Tab-separated table of C-alpha atoms in Angstrom:
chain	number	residue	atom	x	y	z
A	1	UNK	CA	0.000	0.000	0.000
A	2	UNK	CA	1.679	3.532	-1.149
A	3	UNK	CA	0.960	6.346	1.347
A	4	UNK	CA	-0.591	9.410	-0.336
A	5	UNK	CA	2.164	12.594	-0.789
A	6	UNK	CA	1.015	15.291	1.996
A	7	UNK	CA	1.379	18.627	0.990
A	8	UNK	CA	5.006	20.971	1.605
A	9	UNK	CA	2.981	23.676	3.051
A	10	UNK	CA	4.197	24.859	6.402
A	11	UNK	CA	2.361	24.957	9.498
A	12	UNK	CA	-1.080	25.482	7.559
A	13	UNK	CA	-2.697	23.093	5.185
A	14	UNK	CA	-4.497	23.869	1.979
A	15	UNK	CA	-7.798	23.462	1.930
A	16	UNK	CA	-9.105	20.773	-0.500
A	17	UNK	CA	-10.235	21.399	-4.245
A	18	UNK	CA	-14.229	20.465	-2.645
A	19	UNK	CA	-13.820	22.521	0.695
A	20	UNK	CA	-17.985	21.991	0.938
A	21	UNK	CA	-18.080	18.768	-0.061
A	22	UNK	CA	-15.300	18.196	2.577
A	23	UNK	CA	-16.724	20.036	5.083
A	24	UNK	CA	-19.909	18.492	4.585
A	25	UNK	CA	-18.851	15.060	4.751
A	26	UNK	CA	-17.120	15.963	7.995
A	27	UNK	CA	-20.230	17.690	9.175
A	28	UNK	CA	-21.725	14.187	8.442
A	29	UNK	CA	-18.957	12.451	10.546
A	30	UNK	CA	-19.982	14.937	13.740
A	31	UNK	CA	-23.617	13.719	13.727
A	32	UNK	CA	-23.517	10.424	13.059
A	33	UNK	CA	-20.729	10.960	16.184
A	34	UNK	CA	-23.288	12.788	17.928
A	35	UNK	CA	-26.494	10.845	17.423
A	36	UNK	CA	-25.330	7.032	16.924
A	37	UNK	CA	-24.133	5.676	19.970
A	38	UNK	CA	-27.192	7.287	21.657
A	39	UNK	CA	-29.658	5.882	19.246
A	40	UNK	CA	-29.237	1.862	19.628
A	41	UNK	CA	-27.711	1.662	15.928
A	42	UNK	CA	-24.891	0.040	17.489
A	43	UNK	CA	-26.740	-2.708	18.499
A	44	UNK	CA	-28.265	-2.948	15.304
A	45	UNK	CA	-24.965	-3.178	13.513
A	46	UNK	CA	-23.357	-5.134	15.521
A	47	UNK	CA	-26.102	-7.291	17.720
A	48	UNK	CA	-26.634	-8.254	20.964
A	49	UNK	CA	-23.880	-10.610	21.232
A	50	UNK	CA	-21.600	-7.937	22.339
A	51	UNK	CA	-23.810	-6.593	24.589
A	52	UNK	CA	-24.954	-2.528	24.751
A	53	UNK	CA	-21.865	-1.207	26.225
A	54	UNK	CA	-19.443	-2.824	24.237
A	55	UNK	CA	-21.083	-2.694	20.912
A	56	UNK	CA	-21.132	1.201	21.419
A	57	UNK	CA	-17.651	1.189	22.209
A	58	UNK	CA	-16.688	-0.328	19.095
A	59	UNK	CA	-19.061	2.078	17.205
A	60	UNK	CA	-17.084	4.642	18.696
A	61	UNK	CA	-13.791	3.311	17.708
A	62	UNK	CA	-15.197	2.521	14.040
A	63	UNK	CA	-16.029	6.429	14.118
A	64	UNK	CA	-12.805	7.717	15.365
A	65	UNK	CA	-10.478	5.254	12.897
A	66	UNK	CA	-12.933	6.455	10.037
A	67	UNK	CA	-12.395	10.234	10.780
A	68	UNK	CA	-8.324	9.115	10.504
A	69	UNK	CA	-8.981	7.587	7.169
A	70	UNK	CA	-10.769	9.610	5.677
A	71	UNK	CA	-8.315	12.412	6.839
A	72	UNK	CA	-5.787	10.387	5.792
A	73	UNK	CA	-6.652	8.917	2.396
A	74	UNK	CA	-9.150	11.270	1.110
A	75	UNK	CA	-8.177	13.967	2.325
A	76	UNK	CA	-4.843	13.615	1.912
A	77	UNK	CA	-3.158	15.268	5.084
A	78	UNK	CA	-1.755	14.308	8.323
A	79	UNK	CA	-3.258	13.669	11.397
A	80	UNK	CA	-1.507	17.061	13.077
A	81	UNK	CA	-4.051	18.649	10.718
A	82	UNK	CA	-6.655	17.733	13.369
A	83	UNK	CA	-4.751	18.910	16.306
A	84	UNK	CA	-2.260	15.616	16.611
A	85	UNK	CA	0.889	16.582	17.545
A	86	UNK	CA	4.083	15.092	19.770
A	87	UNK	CA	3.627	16.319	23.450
A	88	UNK	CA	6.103	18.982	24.651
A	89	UNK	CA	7.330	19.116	28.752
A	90	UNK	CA	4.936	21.738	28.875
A	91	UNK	CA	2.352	20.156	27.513
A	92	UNK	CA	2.955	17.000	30.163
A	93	UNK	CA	3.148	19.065	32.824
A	94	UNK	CA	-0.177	20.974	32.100
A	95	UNK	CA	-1.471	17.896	31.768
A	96	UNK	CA	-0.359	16.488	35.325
A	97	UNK	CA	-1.674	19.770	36.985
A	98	UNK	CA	-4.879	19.678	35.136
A	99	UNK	CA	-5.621	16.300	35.900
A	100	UNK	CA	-4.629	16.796	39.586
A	101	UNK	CA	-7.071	19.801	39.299
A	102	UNK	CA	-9.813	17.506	38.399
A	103	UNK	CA	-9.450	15.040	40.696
A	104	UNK	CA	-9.648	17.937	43.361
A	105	UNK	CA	-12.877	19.364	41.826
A	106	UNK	CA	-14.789	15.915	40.982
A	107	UNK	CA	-14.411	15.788	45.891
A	108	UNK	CA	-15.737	19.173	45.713
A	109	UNK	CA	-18.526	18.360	43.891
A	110	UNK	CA	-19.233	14.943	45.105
A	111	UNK	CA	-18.558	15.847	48.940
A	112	UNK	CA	-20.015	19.721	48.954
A	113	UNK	CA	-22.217	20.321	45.438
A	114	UNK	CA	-24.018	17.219	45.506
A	115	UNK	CA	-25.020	17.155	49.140
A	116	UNK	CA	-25.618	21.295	49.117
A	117	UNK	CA	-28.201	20.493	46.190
A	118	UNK	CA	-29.636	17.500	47.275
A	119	UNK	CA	-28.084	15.172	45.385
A	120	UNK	CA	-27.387	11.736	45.627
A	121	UNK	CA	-25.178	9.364	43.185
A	122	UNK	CA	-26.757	6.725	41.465
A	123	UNK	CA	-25.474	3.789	43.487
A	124	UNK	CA	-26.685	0.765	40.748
A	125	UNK	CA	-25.265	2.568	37.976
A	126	UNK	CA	-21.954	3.296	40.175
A	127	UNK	CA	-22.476	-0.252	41.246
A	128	UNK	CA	-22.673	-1.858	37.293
A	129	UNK	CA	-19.974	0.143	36.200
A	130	UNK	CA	-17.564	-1.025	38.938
A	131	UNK	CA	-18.505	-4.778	38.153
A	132	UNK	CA	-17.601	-4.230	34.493
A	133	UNK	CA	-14.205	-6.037	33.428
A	134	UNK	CA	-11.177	-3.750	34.086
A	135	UNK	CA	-9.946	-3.955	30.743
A	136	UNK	CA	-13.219	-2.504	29.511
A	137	UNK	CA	-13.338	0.430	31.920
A	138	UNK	CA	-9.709	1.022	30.801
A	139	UNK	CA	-11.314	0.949	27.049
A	140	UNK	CA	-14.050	2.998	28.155
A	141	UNK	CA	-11.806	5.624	29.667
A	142	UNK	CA	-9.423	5.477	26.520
A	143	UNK	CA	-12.149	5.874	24.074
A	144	UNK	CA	-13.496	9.209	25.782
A	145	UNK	CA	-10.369	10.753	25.490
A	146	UNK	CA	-9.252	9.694	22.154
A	147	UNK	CA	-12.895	9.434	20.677
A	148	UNK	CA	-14.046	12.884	21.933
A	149	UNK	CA	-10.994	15.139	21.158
A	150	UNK	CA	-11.056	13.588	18.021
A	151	UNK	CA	-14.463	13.993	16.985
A	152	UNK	CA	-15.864	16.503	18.562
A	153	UNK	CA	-12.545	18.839	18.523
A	154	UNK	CA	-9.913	18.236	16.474
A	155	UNK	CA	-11.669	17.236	13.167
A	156	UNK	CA	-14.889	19.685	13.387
A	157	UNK	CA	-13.166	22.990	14.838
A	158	UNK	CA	-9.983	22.641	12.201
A	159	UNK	CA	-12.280	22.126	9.608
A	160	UNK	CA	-15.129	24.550	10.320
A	161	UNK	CA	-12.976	27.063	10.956
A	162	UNK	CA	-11.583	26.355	7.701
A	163	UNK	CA	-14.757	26.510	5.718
A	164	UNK	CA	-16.313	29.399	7.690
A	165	UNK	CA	-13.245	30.871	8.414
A	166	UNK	CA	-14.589	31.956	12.142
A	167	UNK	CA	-12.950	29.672	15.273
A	168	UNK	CA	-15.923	31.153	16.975
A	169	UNK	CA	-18.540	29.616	15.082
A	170	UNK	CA	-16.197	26.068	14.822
A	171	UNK	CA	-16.156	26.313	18.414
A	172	UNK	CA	-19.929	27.050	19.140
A	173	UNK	CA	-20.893	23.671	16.544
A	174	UNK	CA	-18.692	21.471	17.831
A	175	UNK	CA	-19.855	22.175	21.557
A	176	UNK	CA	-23.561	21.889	20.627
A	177	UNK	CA	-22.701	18.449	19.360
A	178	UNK	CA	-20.370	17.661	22.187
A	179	UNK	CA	-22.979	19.104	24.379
């Protein structure tokens, strides 16, 4: 298999001779992203052998490794035209503190938020979740990350922005659909 030729632009990457026809396939991508793990068509595609949870998973996956291809091979540009790029110290770093920083707020909000509003946490769902194989938790936990920057981010923002030329408006689509 011969890898396509990417284009010896610098940092930015020409848009394709169909911008709208690119746009609107990606467009596509976000809401079948958006709406088909919610709507049970993973179970249709892939039955009930798998069971609800992980035949949306893999629906997921299918999603996120189509966006790459399609990036890829019909597109014809690399993946650090979605956002991928190598990690820098600072990056890590951010990354640590931020993470820290979220661990802090999800005991705020379970110890003084929920209990201030009257909350309580779903104990059977907590409950299923925790009796779910590790690996698949692991999967599950993978999949948001790489699944939702992916799909919700990386491809729709770069390439809104692109065809609208606004980051604002990129930014407001992509967080109604994330939303």
């Amino acid at each position: 298999m011969q890898l396509p030729d990417f284009p010896a632009e610098t940092q930015e990457y020409a848009v394709t001779s169909r911008p709208r026809a690119t746009a609107l396939i990606g467009i596509l991508f976000l809401l079948i992203a958006t709406f088909a793990p919610v709507s049970g068509w993973s179970q249709h595609l892939f039955g009930r052998e798998l069971g609800p949870n992980y035949s949306r998973e893999v629906l997921w996956w299918l999603l996120t490794f189509g966006v790459y291809a399609y990036v890829f091979l019909v597109e014809r540009r690399p993946l650090d035209s979605i956002g991928f790029r190598r990690p820098s110290v600072v990056d890590i770093v951010l990354a640590v503190i931020t993470g820290v920083l979220m661990v802090a707020g999800i005991i705020v909000i379970y110890s003084v938020v929920f209990p201030l509003l009257h909350f309580q946490i779903n104990m059977h769902e907590a409950n299923a979740l925790q009796h779910t194989p590790f690996l698949y938790r692991l999967l599950l936990v993978t999949r948001a990350a790489v699944a939702e920057e992916t799909l919700f981010r990386g491809y729709p923002i770069e390439r809104l922005k692109e065809w609208t030329g606004s980051r604002f408006i990129a930014g407001a689509v992509s967080v109604a659909a994330f939303t």
